XYZ file of C-alpha atoms in Angstrom:
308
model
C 8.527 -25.258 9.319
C 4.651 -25.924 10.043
C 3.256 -27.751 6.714
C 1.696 -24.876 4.403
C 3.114 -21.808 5.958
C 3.613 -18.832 3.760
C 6.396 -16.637 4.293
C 4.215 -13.906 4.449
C 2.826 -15.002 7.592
C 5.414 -15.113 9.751
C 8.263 -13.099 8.027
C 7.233 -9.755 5.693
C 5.739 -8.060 8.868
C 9.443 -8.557 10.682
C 11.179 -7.793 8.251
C 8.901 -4.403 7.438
C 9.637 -3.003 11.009
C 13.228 -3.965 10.676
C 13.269 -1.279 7.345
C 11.726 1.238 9.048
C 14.773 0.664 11.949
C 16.711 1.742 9.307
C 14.972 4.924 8.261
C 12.691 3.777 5.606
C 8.778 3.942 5.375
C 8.073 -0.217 4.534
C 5.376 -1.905 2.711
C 4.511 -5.355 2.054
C 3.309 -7.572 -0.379
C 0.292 -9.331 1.313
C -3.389 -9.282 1.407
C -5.507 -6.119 1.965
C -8.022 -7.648 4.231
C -6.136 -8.180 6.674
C -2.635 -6.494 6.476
C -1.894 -2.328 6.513
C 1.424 -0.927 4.821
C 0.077 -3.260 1.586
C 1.670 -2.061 -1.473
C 2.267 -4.831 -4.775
C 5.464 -2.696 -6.183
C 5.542 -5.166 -9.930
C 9.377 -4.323 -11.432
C 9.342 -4.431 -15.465
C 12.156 -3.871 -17.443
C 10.832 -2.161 -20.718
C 9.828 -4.155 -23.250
C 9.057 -7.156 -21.436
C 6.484 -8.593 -20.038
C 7.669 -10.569 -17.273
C 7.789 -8.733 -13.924
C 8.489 -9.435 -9.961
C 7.095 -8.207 -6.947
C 9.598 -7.620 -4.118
C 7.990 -9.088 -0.509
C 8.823 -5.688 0.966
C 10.252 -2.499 -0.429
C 11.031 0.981 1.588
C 11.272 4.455 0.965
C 13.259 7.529 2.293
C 13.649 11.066 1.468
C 17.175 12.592 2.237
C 16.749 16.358 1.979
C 15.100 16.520 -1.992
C 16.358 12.748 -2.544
C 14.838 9.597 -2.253
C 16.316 6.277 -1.283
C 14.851 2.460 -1.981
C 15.256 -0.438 -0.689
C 13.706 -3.836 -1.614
C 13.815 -7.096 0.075
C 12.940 -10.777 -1.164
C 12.283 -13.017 1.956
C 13.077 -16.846 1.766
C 11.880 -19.301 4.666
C 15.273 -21.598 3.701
C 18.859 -20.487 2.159
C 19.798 -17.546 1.037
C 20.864 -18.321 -2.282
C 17.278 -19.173 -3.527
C 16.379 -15.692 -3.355
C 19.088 -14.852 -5.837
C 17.363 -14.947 -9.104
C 14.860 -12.270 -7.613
C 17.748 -10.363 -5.727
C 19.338 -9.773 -9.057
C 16.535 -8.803 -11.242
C 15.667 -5.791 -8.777
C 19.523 -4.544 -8.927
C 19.144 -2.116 -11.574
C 16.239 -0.239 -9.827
C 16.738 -0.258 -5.825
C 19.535 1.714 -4.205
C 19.935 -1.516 -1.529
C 18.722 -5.101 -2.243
C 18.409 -7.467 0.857
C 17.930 -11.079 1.273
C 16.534 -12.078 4.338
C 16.716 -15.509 5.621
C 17.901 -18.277 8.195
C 20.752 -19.087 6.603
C 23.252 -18.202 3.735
C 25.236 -15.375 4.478
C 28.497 -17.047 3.463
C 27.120 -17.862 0.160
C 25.846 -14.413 -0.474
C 29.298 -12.966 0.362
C 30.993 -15.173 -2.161
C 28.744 -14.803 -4.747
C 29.431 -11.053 -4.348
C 33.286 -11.390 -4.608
C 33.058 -13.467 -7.602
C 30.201 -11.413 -9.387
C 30.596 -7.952 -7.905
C 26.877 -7.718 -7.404
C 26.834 -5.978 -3.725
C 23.438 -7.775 -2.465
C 22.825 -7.034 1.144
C 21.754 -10.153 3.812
C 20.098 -10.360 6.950
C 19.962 -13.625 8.845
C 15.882 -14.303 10.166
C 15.540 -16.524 13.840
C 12.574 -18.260 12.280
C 11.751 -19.306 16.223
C 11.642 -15.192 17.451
C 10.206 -14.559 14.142
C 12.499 -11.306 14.415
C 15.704 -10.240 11.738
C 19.102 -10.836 13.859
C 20.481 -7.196 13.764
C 24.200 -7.787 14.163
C 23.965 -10.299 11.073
C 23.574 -7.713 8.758
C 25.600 -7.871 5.429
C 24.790 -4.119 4.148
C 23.910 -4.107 0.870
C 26.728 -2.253 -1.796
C 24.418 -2.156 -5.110
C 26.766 -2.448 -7.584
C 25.006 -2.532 -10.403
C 21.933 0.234 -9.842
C 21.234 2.168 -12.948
C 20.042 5.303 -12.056
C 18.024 5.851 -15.197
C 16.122 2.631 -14.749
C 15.302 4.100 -11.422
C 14.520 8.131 -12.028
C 12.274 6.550 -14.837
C 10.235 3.725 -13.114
C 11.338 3.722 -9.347
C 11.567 7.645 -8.191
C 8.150 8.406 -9.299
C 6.160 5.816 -7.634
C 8.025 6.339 -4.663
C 7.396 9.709 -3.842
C 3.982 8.911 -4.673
C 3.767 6.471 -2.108
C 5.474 8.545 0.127
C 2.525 10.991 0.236
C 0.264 8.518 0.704
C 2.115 7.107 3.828
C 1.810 10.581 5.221
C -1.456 10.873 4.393
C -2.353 7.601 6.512
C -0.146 8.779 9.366
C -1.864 12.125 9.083
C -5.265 9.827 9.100
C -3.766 8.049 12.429
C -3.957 11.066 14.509
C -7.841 11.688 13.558
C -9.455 8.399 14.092
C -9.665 5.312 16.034
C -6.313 3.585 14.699
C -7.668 0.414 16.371
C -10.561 0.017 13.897
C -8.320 0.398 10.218
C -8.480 -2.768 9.908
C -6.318 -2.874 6.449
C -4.462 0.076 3.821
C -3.300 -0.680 0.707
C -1.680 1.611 -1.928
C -2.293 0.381 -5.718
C -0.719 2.127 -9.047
C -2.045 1.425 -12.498
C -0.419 2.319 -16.208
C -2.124 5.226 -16.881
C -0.594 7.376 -13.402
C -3.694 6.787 -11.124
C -2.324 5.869 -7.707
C -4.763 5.232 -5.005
C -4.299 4.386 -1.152
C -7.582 2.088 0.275
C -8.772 2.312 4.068
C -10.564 -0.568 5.078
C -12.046 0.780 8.510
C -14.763 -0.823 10.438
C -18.183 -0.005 8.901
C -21.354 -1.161 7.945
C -20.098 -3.773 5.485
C -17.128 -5.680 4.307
C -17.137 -3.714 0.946
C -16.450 -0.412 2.175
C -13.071 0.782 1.972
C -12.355 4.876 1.967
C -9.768 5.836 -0.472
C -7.723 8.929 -1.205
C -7.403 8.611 -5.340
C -4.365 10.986 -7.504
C -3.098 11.020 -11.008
C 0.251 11.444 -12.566
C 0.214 15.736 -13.710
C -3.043 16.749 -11.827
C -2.910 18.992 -9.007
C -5.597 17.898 -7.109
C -6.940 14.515 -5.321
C -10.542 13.045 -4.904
C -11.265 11.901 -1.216
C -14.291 9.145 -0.981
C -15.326 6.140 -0.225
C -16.323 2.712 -2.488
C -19.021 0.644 -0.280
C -20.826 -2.162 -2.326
C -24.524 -2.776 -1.692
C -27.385 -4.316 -3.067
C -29.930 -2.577 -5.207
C -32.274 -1.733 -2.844
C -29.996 -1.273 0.147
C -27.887 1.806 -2.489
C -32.151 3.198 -3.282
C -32.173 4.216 0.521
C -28.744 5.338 0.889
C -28.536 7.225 -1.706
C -31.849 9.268 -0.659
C -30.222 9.629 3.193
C -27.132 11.180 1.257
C -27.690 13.202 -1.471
C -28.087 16.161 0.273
C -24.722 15.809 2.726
C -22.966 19.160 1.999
C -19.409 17.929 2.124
C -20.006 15.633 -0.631
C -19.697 16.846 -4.601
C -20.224 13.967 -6.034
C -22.479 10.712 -5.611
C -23.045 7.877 -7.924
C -23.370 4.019 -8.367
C -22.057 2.197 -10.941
C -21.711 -1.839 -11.768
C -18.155 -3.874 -12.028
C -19.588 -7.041 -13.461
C -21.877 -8.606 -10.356
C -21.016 -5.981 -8.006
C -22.856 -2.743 -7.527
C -21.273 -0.178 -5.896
C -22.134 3.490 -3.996
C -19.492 5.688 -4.381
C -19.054 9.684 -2.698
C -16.094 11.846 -3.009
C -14.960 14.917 -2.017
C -11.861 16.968 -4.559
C -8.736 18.996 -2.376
C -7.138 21.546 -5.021
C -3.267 22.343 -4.972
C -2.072 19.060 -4.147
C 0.596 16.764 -6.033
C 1.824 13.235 -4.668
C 5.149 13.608 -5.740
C 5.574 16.465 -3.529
C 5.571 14.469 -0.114
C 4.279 16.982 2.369
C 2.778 19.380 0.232
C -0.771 19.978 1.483
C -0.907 16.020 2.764
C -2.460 17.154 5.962
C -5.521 18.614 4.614
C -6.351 15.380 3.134
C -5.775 13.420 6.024
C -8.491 15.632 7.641
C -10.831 15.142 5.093
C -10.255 11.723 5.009
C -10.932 11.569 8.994
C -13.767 13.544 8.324
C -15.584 11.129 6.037
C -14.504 7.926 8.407
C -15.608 9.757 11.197
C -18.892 11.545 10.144
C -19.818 9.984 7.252
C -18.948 6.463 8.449
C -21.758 6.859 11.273
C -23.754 8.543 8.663
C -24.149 5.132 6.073
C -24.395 2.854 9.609
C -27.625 4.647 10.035
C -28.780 4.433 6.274
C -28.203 0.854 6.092
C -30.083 0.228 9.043
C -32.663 2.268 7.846
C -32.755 0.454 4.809
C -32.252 -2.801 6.014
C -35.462 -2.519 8.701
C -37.747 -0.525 5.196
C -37.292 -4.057 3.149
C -37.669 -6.057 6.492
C -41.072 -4.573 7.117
C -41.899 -4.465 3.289
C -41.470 -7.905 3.338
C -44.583 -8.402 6.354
């Protein structure tokens, strides 16, 4: 192994596509500059405060059910992965280990412990899972309250906003999303974040939901400097698609943000209304997009010349 590699560089991608092989939509755990299918699933038991993040985790929908999977990656044996393996038991319908090595170990620590923990053997070289080394995964121990409760919710959730980025896919130039991210917080708000090539690093357009409303805000977050947001905001207040326009501060950063609400829409109803919003959400990329690319040249060249 090169000195300082990650796993995640070289394995959660792999090991996302092999998932979604296997009928599931995948995310990863990785970094939302540069990465797309980004989701940080944290697994709690309740009560505690200690919580793990599978590397990758997929979703399914079987008719009106839907199916989980979660998968810790390790760059040496299998066995390391164990601790992690065991803690997601009670809430995935499969957990996988992936690695280069271990599968015997994993099978014995199944016979003696009952535990059902799937493996997959990774060529480190290819940078690719071996297909015929998989040891399917027999959860023995999933507790399906643990997972209607925490799990189902979230996943359907995510689900949605999977489609909704496909949906997105067929509207714009796929080449230029440069990263997508879904995030969840404790209060129900889920939101997925484009990051599509703009007029700065800080804009990311972002489809936002919560938990019992029937409805979702389309927009965009794009951080600016004072005086750069005083000429945007005068180019934009009158675009018709937008309802609402504002700035606000989060500690140094001061940010511009627009958004547009779709009615009669619910995220834990995967295809209910989903393609509206990926239209909408084309629709500000693609219009609005060229729109602030203008302001903040305009704005940039008004303080250039203010400055002579």
């Amino acid at each position: 192994m090169v000195k300082g590699l990650k796993e995640a560089d070289i394995m959660y991608e792999p090991v996302r596509n092999f998932i979604e092989r296997r009928g599931y939509k995948g995310f990863i755990d990785r970094n939302f500059e540069t990465s797309r299918n980004v989701l940080k699933f944290k697994i709690r038991f309740p009560g505690s405060d200690k919580f793990y993040t599978p590397d990758v985790v997929g979703f399914k929908l079987i008719g009106d059910e839907v199916r989980t999977v979660a998968i810790e990656c390790k760059m040496g044996r299998a066995e390391s992965g164990l601790g992690q393996a065991i803690y997601y038991l009670p809430f995935f319908h499969e957990v996988i280990i992936v690695a280069p090595k271990g599968r015997q170990a994993i099978e014995e620590i199944n016979r003696r412990f009952n535990l059902g923990i799937g493996y997959a053997e990774f060529d480190l070289p290819k940078k690719r899972v071996v297909e015929n080394t998989v040891l399917e995964a027999q959860n023995r121990f999933f507790d399906i309250n643990q997972f209607s409760d925490y799990v189902k919710p979230y996943a359907l959730t995510s689900l949605s906003l999977r489609y909704i980025e496909e949906g997105l896919e067929k509207e714009v130039e796929v080449s230029k999303i440069q990263g997508s991210q879904q995030v969840f917080f404790n209060d129900g708000t889920a939101i997925l974040k484009i990051k599509y090539e703009g007029v700065s690093k800080e804009l990311h357009f972002e489809v936002r939901w919560k938990r019992g409303n029937n409805y979702v805000h389309v927009g965009l977050h794009l951080e600016m400097d004072e005086n750069t947001n005083n000429e945007i905001f005068k180019r934009l207040s009158n675009w018709r698609e937008i309802e609402r326009i504002g700035a606000e501060k989060d500690g140094k950063n001061k940010w511009i943000w627009l958004e547009k609400r779709i009615e009669n829409v619910n995220l834990e109803r995967p295809h209910e209304r989903l393609g509206e919003v990926s239209k909408t959400l084309a629709y500000f990329i693609n219009t609005l997009g060229e729109d602030l690319k203008l302001a903040y040249t305009d704005a940039t060249n008004k303080r250039f010349s203010d400055r002579i």
